[in-house]
Structure formats: structure tokens, C-alpha cells
Tab-separated table of C-alpha atoms and ligand atoms in Angstrom:
chain	number	residue	atom	x	y	z
A	1	MET	CA	74.686	111.508	97.954
A	2	LEU	CA	73.800	108.239	99.660
A	3	ARG	CA	72.487	108.851	103.161
A	4	ILE	CA	71.827	106.015	105.603
A	5	SER	CA	70.190	107.009	108.886
A	6	ASN	CA	69.704	104.768	111.880
A	7	LEU	CA	69.100	101.684	109.756
A	8	HIS	CA	67.911	98.575	111.595
A	9	ALA	CA	67.228	95.291	109.780
A	10	SER	CA	66.808	91.612	110.551
A	11	ILE	CA	67.016	88.251	108.839
A	12	ALA	CA	65.489	85.056	110.190
A	13	GLY	CA	64.519	86.905	113.380
A	14	LYS	CA	68.049	88.133	114.066
A	15	GLU	CA	68.750	91.878	114.087
A	16	VAL	CA	71.855	92.078	111.908
A	17	LEU	CA	71.881	95.873	111.394
A	18	GLN	CA	71.519	97.779	114.635
A	19	GLY	CA	71.505	101.442	113.726
A	20	ILE	CA	73.789	102.155	110.753
A	21	ASN	CA	74.580	105.783	109.944
A	22	LEU	CA	76.638	106.656	106.885
A	23	GLU	CA	76.886	109.501	104.381
A	24	LEU	CA	78.690	109.083	101.105
A	25	LYS	CA	79.101	111.663	98.349
A	26	SER	CA	79.990	110.959	94.756
A	27	GLY	CA	83.737	111.089	94.300
A	28	GLU	CA	84.289	109.516	97.720
A	29	ILE	CA	85.483	106.010	98.541
A	30	HIS	CA	84.543	104.635	101.951
A	31	ALA	CA	85.943	101.326	103.172
A	32	ILE	CA	84.025	99.135	105.606
A	33	MET	CA	85.971	96.554	107.567
A	34	GLY	CA	84.731	94.180	110.246
A	35	PRO	CA	84.926	90.620	111.565
A	36	ASN	CA	83.025	87.713	109.995
A	37	GLY	CA	79.310	87.897	110.696
A	38	ALA	CA	79.415	91.610	111.596
A	39	GLY	CA	76.676	92.474	109.099
A	40	LYS	CA	78.728	93.823	106.190
A	41	SER	CA	77.029	91.741	103.495
A	42	SER	CA	73.693	92.277	105.223
A	43	LEU	CA	74.191	96.019	104.808
A	44	SER	CA	74.875	95.702	101.080
A	45	ASN	CA	71.909	93.338	100.664
A	46	VAL	CA	69.517	95.591	102.564
A	47	LEU	CA	70.633	98.633	100.573
A	48	MET	CA	70.043	96.789	97.291
A	49	GLY	CA	66.634	95.513	98.442
A	50	ASN	CA	67.165	91.789	99.064
A	51	ARG	CA	63.731	90.729	100.280
A	52	SER	CA	65.061	88.039	102.618
A	53	TYR	CA	65.835	90.926	104.973
A	54	GLN	CA	63.271	92.890	106.915
A	55	VAL	CA	63.911	96.594	107.428
A	56	LEU	CA	62.838	97.440	110.994
A	57	SER	CA	63.467	101.178	110.984
A	58	GLY	CA	65.633	103.913	109.547
A	59	GLU	CA	66.022	105.742	106.247
A	60	VAL	CA	68.104	105.358	103.110
A	61	THR	CA	68.075	108.034	100.421
A	62	LEU	CA	70.020	108.452	97.188
A	63	ASP	CA	70.014	112.050	95.996
A	64	GLY	CA	66.920	112.551	98.115
A	65	ILE	CA	65.051	109.535	96.679
A	66	ASP	CA	63.742	107.142	99.342
A	67	LEU	CA	65.298	103.825	98.325
A	68	LEU	CA	63.676	101.579	100.912
A	69	THR	CA	60.255	101.699	99.268
A	70	LEU	CA	61.640	100.752	95.830
A	71	PRO	CA	62.100	97.276	94.347
A	72	THR	CA	65.668	96.325	93.431
A	73	TYR	CA	65.442	97.212	89.732
A	74	GLN	CA	64.291	100.724	90.568
A	75	ARG	CA	67.142	101.141	93.050
A	76	ALA	CA	69.470	100.156	90.215
A	77	ALA	CA	67.787	102.671	87.930
A	78	ALA	CA	68.230	105.319	90.638
A	79	GLY	CA	71.972	104.631	90.401
A	80	LEU	CA	72.799	101.970	92.986
A	81	PHE	CA	75.042	99.043	92.005
A	82	LEU	CA	76.094	95.978	93.980
A	83	ALA	CA	79.057	93.734	93.283
A	84	ALA	CA	77.955	90.877	95.542
A	85	GLN	CA	80.305	88.875	97.743
A	86	ASP	CA	79.193	85.733	95.884
A	87	PRO	CA	78.165	86.891	92.415
A	88	MET	CA	75.166	85.072	91.020
A	89	GLU	CA	75.434	82.732	88.041
A	90	ILE	CA	72.847	83.372	85.320
A	91	PRO	CA	72.692	80.380	82.967
A	92	GLY	CA	71.609	81.204	79.421
A	93	VAL	CA	72.247	84.956	79.643
A	94	PRO	CA	75.470	86.207	78.024
A	95	LEU	CA	77.111	89.135	79.814
A	96	ARG	CA	76.967	91.244	76.660
A	97	SER	CA	73.159	90.862	76.482
A	98	LEU	CA	72.753	91.508	80.201
A	99	LEU	CA	74.593	94.802	79.939
A	100	ARG	CA	72.757	95.861	76.785
A	101	GLU	CA	69.374	95.163	78.381
A	102	ALA	CA	70.387	96.882	81.629
A	103	LEU	CA	71.330	100.042	79.727
A	104	ILE	CA	68.085	99.969	77.722
A	105	ALA	CA	66.041	99.424	80.901
A	106	GLN	CA	67.655	102.534	82.338
A	107	GLY	CA	66.737	104.596	79.299
A	108	ARG	CA	70.330	104.631	78.033
A	109	GLY	CA	69.586	103.276	74.567
A	110	VAL	CA	72.349	105.305	72.923
A	111	GLU	CA	75.004	103.621	75.080
A	112	ALA	CA	73.383	100.242	74.391
A	113	GLU	CA	73.767	100.713	70.630
A	114	GLU	CA	75.695	97.698	69.377
A	115	THR	CA	78.841	99.172	67.865
A	116	SER	CA	79.539	101.615	70.671
A	117	LEU	CA	78.754	99.106	73.443
A	118	ASN	CA	80.943	96.453	71.862
A	119	ALA	CA	83.831	98.868	71.469
A	120	ARG	CA	83.575	99.959	75.107
A	121	LEU	CA	83.273	96.386	76.298
A	122	GLU	CA	86.445	95.323	74.490
A	123	LEU	CA	88.353	98.259	75.901
A	124	GLU	CA	87.158	97.754	79.484
A	125	ALA	CA	87.601	93.984	79.341
A	126	ASP	CA	91.175	94.486	78.234
A	127	SER	CA	91.936	96.971	81.037
A	128	ILE	CA	90.935	94.496	83.763
A	129	GLY	CA	92.092	91.288	82.139
A	130	VAL	CA	88.791	89.743	81.057
A	131	PRO	CA	89.204	87.608	77.885
A	132	THR	CA	86.690	88.818	75.270
A	133	MET	CA	85.276	85.302	74.838
A	134	MET	CA	83.874	85.641	78.380
A	135	LEU	CA	81.589	88.436	77.180
A	136	ASP	CA	79.581	85.902	75.209
A	137	ARG	CA	79.450	83.241	77.897
A	138	ALA	CA	76.572	82.992	80.376
A	139	VAL	CA	77.100	85.461	83.242
A	140	ASN	CA	79.482	83.986	85.843
A	141	VAL	CA	78.787	80.380	84.768
A	142	ASP	CA	81.957	78.259	84.920
A	143	ALA	CA	83.941	81.305	86.055
A	144	SER	CA	86.448	81.069	88.908
A	145	GLY	CA	86.019	83.217	92.018
A	146	GLY	CA	88.567	85.716	90.754
A	147	GLU	CA	87.063	85.801	87.258
A	148	LYS	CA	83.655	86.579	88.736
A	149	LYS	CA	85.126	89.555	90.576
A	150	ARG	CA	86.622	90.867	87.354
A	151	LEU	CA	83.288	90.403	85.585
A	152	GLU	CA	81.541	92.367	88.340
A	153	THR	CA	84.055	95.167	87.864
A	154	LEU	CA	83.410	95.111	84.130
A	155	GLN	CA	79.680	95.572	84.771
A	156	LEU	CA	80.483	98.463	87.093
A	157	SER	CA	82.638	100.210	84.518
A	158	ILE	CA	80.016	99.862	81.780
A	159	LEU	CA	76.948	100.735	83.869
A	160	GLN	CA	78.584	103.750	85.570
A	161	PRO	CA	76.190	103.898	88.530
A	162	ARG	CA	76.101	106.793	91.016
A	163	ILE	CA	76.987	104.633	94.002
A	164	ALA	CA	78.746	101.259	93.906
A	165	LEU	CA	78.663	98.776	96.784
A	166	LEU	CA	81.612	96.392	96.488
A	167	ASP	CA	81.361	93.416	98.822
A	168	GLU	CA	84.814	91.837	99.101
A	169	LEU	CA	85.687	92.633	95.514
A	170	ASP	CA	89.255	91.617	96.353
A	171	SER	CA	88.479	88.067	97.483
A	172	GLY	CA	89.939	85.444	95.182
A	173	LEU	CA	91.917	87.931	93.100
A	174	ASP	CA	95.632	87.479	92.506
A	175	VAL	CA	97.904	90.455	93.135
A	176	ASP	CA	97.904	91.675	89.536
A	177	ALA	CA	94.129	91.382	89.144
A	178	LEU	CA	93.606	93.125	92.475
A	179	ARG	CA	95.675	96.070	91.283
A	180	ASP	CA	93.928	96.298	87.894
A	181	VAL	CA	90.455	96.080	89.405
A	182	ALA	CA	91.164	98.508	92.252
A	183	ARG	CA	92.724	101.045	89.916
A	184	ARG	CA	89.742	100.866	87.584
A	185	VAL	CA	87.368	101.496	90.493
A	186	GLU	CA	89.502	104.251	91.969
A	187	ARG	CA	89.605	106.065	88.656
A	188	GLN	CA	85.797	106.064	88.464
A	189	ALA	CA	85.606	107.767	91.852
A	190	HIS	CA	88.648	109.999	92.073
A	191	ALA	CA	89.528	110.722	88.444
A	192	PRO	CA	86.535	110.077	86.170
A	193	GLU	CA	86.937	110.301	82.417
A	194	VAL	CA	85.880	113.516	80.725
A	195	GLY	CA	82.108	113.526	80.283
A	196	THR	CA	81.430	110.998	83.048
A	197	GLU	CA	80.447	111.743	86.636
A	198	ALA	CA	82.461	110.624	89.630
A	199	ILE	CA	80.860	107.704	91.438
A	200	GLY	CA	80.718	107.050	95.175
A	201	VAL	CA	82.096	103.735	96.421
A	202	VAL	CA	81.450	101.639	99.530
A	203	ALA	CA	84.199	99.009	99.586
A	204	ILE	CA	83.813	96.148	102.044
A	205	THR	CA	87.127	94.410	102.593
A	206	HIS	CA	89.281	92.519	105.058
A	207	TYR	CA	92.551	93.606	103.546
A	208	ARG	CA	94.698	96.667	103.723
A	209	ARG	CA	96.182	95.733	100.356
A	210	LEU	CA	93.006	96.751	98.502
A	211	LEU	CA	92.985	100.056	100.338
A	212	ASP	CA	96.563	100.780	99.248
A	213	GLU	CA	95.221	100.872	95.687
A	214	LEU	CA	91.792	102.385	96.368
A	215	HIS	CA	92.973	105.305	98.519
A	216	PRO	CA	89.747	105.536	100.543
A	217	ASP	CA	88.558	108.875	101.898
A	218	ALA	CA	87.253	107.180	105.047
A	219	VAL	CA	87.461	103.807	106.792
A	220	HIS	CA	84.707	102.456	109.049
A	221	ILE	CA	84.707	99.485	111.391
A	222	LEU	CA	81.466	97.519	111.540
A	223	VAL	CA	80.923	95.202	114.511
A	224	ASN	CA	77.655	93.563	115.569
A	225	GLY	CA	75.580	95.553	113.097
A	226	LYS	CA	76.962	98.941	114.137
A	227	ILE	CA	79.704	101.259	112.937
A	228	VAL	CA	81.901	101.471	116.022
A	229	LYS	CA	84.713	103.614	114.665
A	230	SER	CA	85.403	105.836	111.644
A	231	GLY	CA	88.594	107.512	110.511
A	232	GLY	CA	91.310	107.265	107.910
A	233	LEU	CA	93.747	104.614	106.733
A	234	GLU	CA	95.342	104.498	110.184
A	235	ILE	CA	92.318	102.445	111.270
A	236	ALA	CA	93.214	99.730	108.759
A	237	ASP	CA	96.794	99.699	110.086
A	238	GLU	CA	95.523	99.411	113.622
A	239	LEU	CA	93.306	96.440	112.687
A	240	GLU	CA	96.146	94.725	110.858
A	241	ARG	CA	98.222	95.043	114.038
A	242	ASP	CA	95.675	94.428	116.800
A	243	GLY	CA	92.699	92.652	115.167
A	244	TYR	CA	89.111	93.300	116.234
A	245	GLY	CA	89.576	92.172	119.858
A	246	ALA	CA	89.132	95.598	121.384
A	247	TYR	CA	85.831	96.224	119.598
A	248	VAL	CA	84.344	92.775	119.994
A	249	GLU	CA	84.995	92.636	123.758
A	250	GLU	CA	83.682	96.138	124.264
A	251	ASP	CA	80.425	95.076	122.705
A	252	ALA	CA	80.026	91.892	124.783
A	253	GLY	CA	79.466	93.908	127.921
A	254	GLU	CA	78.224	91.056	130.072
A	255	PHE	CA	81.543	89.243	130.071
A	256	ILE	CA	83.244	89.731	133.425
A	257	PHE	CA	86.660	88.201	133.838
A	258	PRO	CA	87.690	87.246	137.361
B	301	ADP	P1	79.565	89.640	107.138
B	301	ADP	O1	79.329	89.938	105.711
B	301	ADP	O2	79.956	90.847	107.947
B	301	ADP	O3	80.539	88.531	107.361
B	301	ADP	P2	76.746	88.908	107.151
B	301	ADP	O4	76.074	90.206	106.904
B	301	ADP	O5	76.853	87.969	105.997
B	301	ADP	O6	78.185	89.159	107.796
B	301	ADP	O7	75.980	88.145	108.312
B	301	ADP	C1	75.569	88.809	109.505
B	301	ADP	C2	74.856	87.834	110.395
B	301	ADP	O8	73.625	87.458	109.792
B	301	ADP	C3	75.617	86.547	110.636
B	301	ADP	O9	75.458	86.192	111.982
B	301	ADP	C4	74.956	85.564	109.721
B	301	ADP	O10	75.050	84.258	110.209
B	301	ADP	C5	73.526	86.060	109.732
B	301	ADP	N1	72.810	85.688	108.495
B	301	ADP	C6	73.097	86.092	107.229
B	301	ADP	N2	72.245	85.560	106.334
B	301	ADP	C7	71.390	84.783	107.045
B	301	ADP	C8	70.271	83.959	106.712
B	301	ADP	N3	69.875	83.816	105.434
B	301	ADP	N4	69.644	83.318	107.715
B	301	ADP	C9	70.042	83.461	108.984
B	301	ADP	N5	71.079	84.225	109.367
B	301	ADP	C10	71.746	84.873	108.431
B	302	MG	MG1	80.121	89.216	103.982
């Protein structure tokens, strides 16, 4: 279980997380929606340990392990995975090598063994429409926005973390890719393959369409660094209809209209 309690954090002197509380169990998919600049990417960055952010107070634990004291690679080893909003390009490092080294670093040498890893990679790449030649290209270099999102999903399916943070995984994907990627992720959470554990997913998105495929167990609205409402899919419908107006105004308490 990932447990976030009263998390406050700032970047460049601005408090972008103002008391986040969230509990997520494996097998659950939680969607986070919110206007631009609400703090959604900040939350995923703080959870993963981006050192540009300063944690002011609060607690984050994964299966009881205090994540906030750990460097990023140890958070990854503890089972946390981030598909970033803007995936990083890594010149000179082929995706296949990255994944092999990541598995070895996590003590999963058996899975990193060449024949079995290659077989899995081909299978997974095929299921989400990644051409196999991309496995031997430098990670994300010369890839389109949509291709990067597929490559992130491929990493997720190979690394099988405990908790996956997906920051706008749907952005830049065409309808078919969106469906393939969302179904792959949903399967890992709601219907894992025999012998693998269900993962927990935090999916940040602006679009109801992703949620139609992901079937989230909960939807949260994040505004001004706080979760202001939680519920089910009806929340996404409400946002599609009415926008964030109600929440944004509520928060800007000083505004008095004549
Ligand atoms: P979201 O992902 O919800 O659109 P972000 O978490 O990216 O929002 O940003 C939250 C706020 O933090 C925004 O006001 C943004 O301008 C600010 N912010 C993010 N990164 C930086 C930075 N490196 N320096 C200064 N402000 C930042
Ligand atoms: Mg963002």
C-alpha cells in the first residue's frame, strides 16, 4: 500500500503541494484530475524523489517503508515507478540495456537473463504497438510524443513495479494507441497474469476517454495543491460538463463580486 499523509512540498519558494492525503492499495487504479498548474506533476515528482522539490512536511510510505528519506533509485527498488509527463531522452543507452540493468539492479537477475528478457520484450512491444527496432535505439531519442508514452508503458510492463505513477500517459496518443496502452495498464492492476502481483496505479489525466479504458476505482480532483473532492467516475463526467470553475473559485476566497 502507498500511503501519503498531509504532504506539503515547494519548488522555487512556491508551496505546490498543500496537504495531500491519499491511500492506494495494489490492485487499485486511482485517477487524479485537475486544472493546469494544480500540482499534479509536482506530486509525481515529489513521490519519486525529484530533488528540485523541497518536502516541507508529511509522510509517504510504501508497504510501511518511509520513501521520503530514500534516493530515487531506492524508491524504484522499493517498487515505485514513474511514467513522466515529459519522458527523458537518454542518448547512448538502448532501451533493452536500460531494462536489463534496471532488473539486475533490483536483484532480478533471472528476469534479466538475455533469452527470457528478449522474448518478453518482443511480446510486450507487440501488444502495445512498439516496433522492435525501437528496443535497440537510445531511450526516447528521436521518438514522437506518442511513441515515448508507449515506451514508458513498455518499461512499466517489464519492470512490474508495486505502484505506478502515470503522468498524462494518454497525452499525444492516438485513439488506438490509447486503448492498447490503457488496456495493458488495466490488466496489470485488475487482472494480473498468473504468477504476477497486481500493481497499484495513480493515473493523472485530463480526459475521460482514458478512464473509460482504465476503469478506475476512485477519481480525485486536485486543485491548488490539495485534493478537493474524491469519488467515482461520476466526478469525471461532472468535470467534462462543468469544468473546474466551482473548485477554483471556492479556493480563491478573497474574490468578492459586487
Ligand atoms: P500540473 O502538473 O498540475 O499542471 P505542476 O505540478 O507541473 O502542475 O505545477 C504546479 C505549479 O508549480 C505551477 O504553478 C508551476 O508553474 C509550478 N512549478 C513547477 N515546476 C516549477 C519550477 N521548476 N520552478 C518554478 N515553479 C514551478
Ligand atoms: Mg503536469
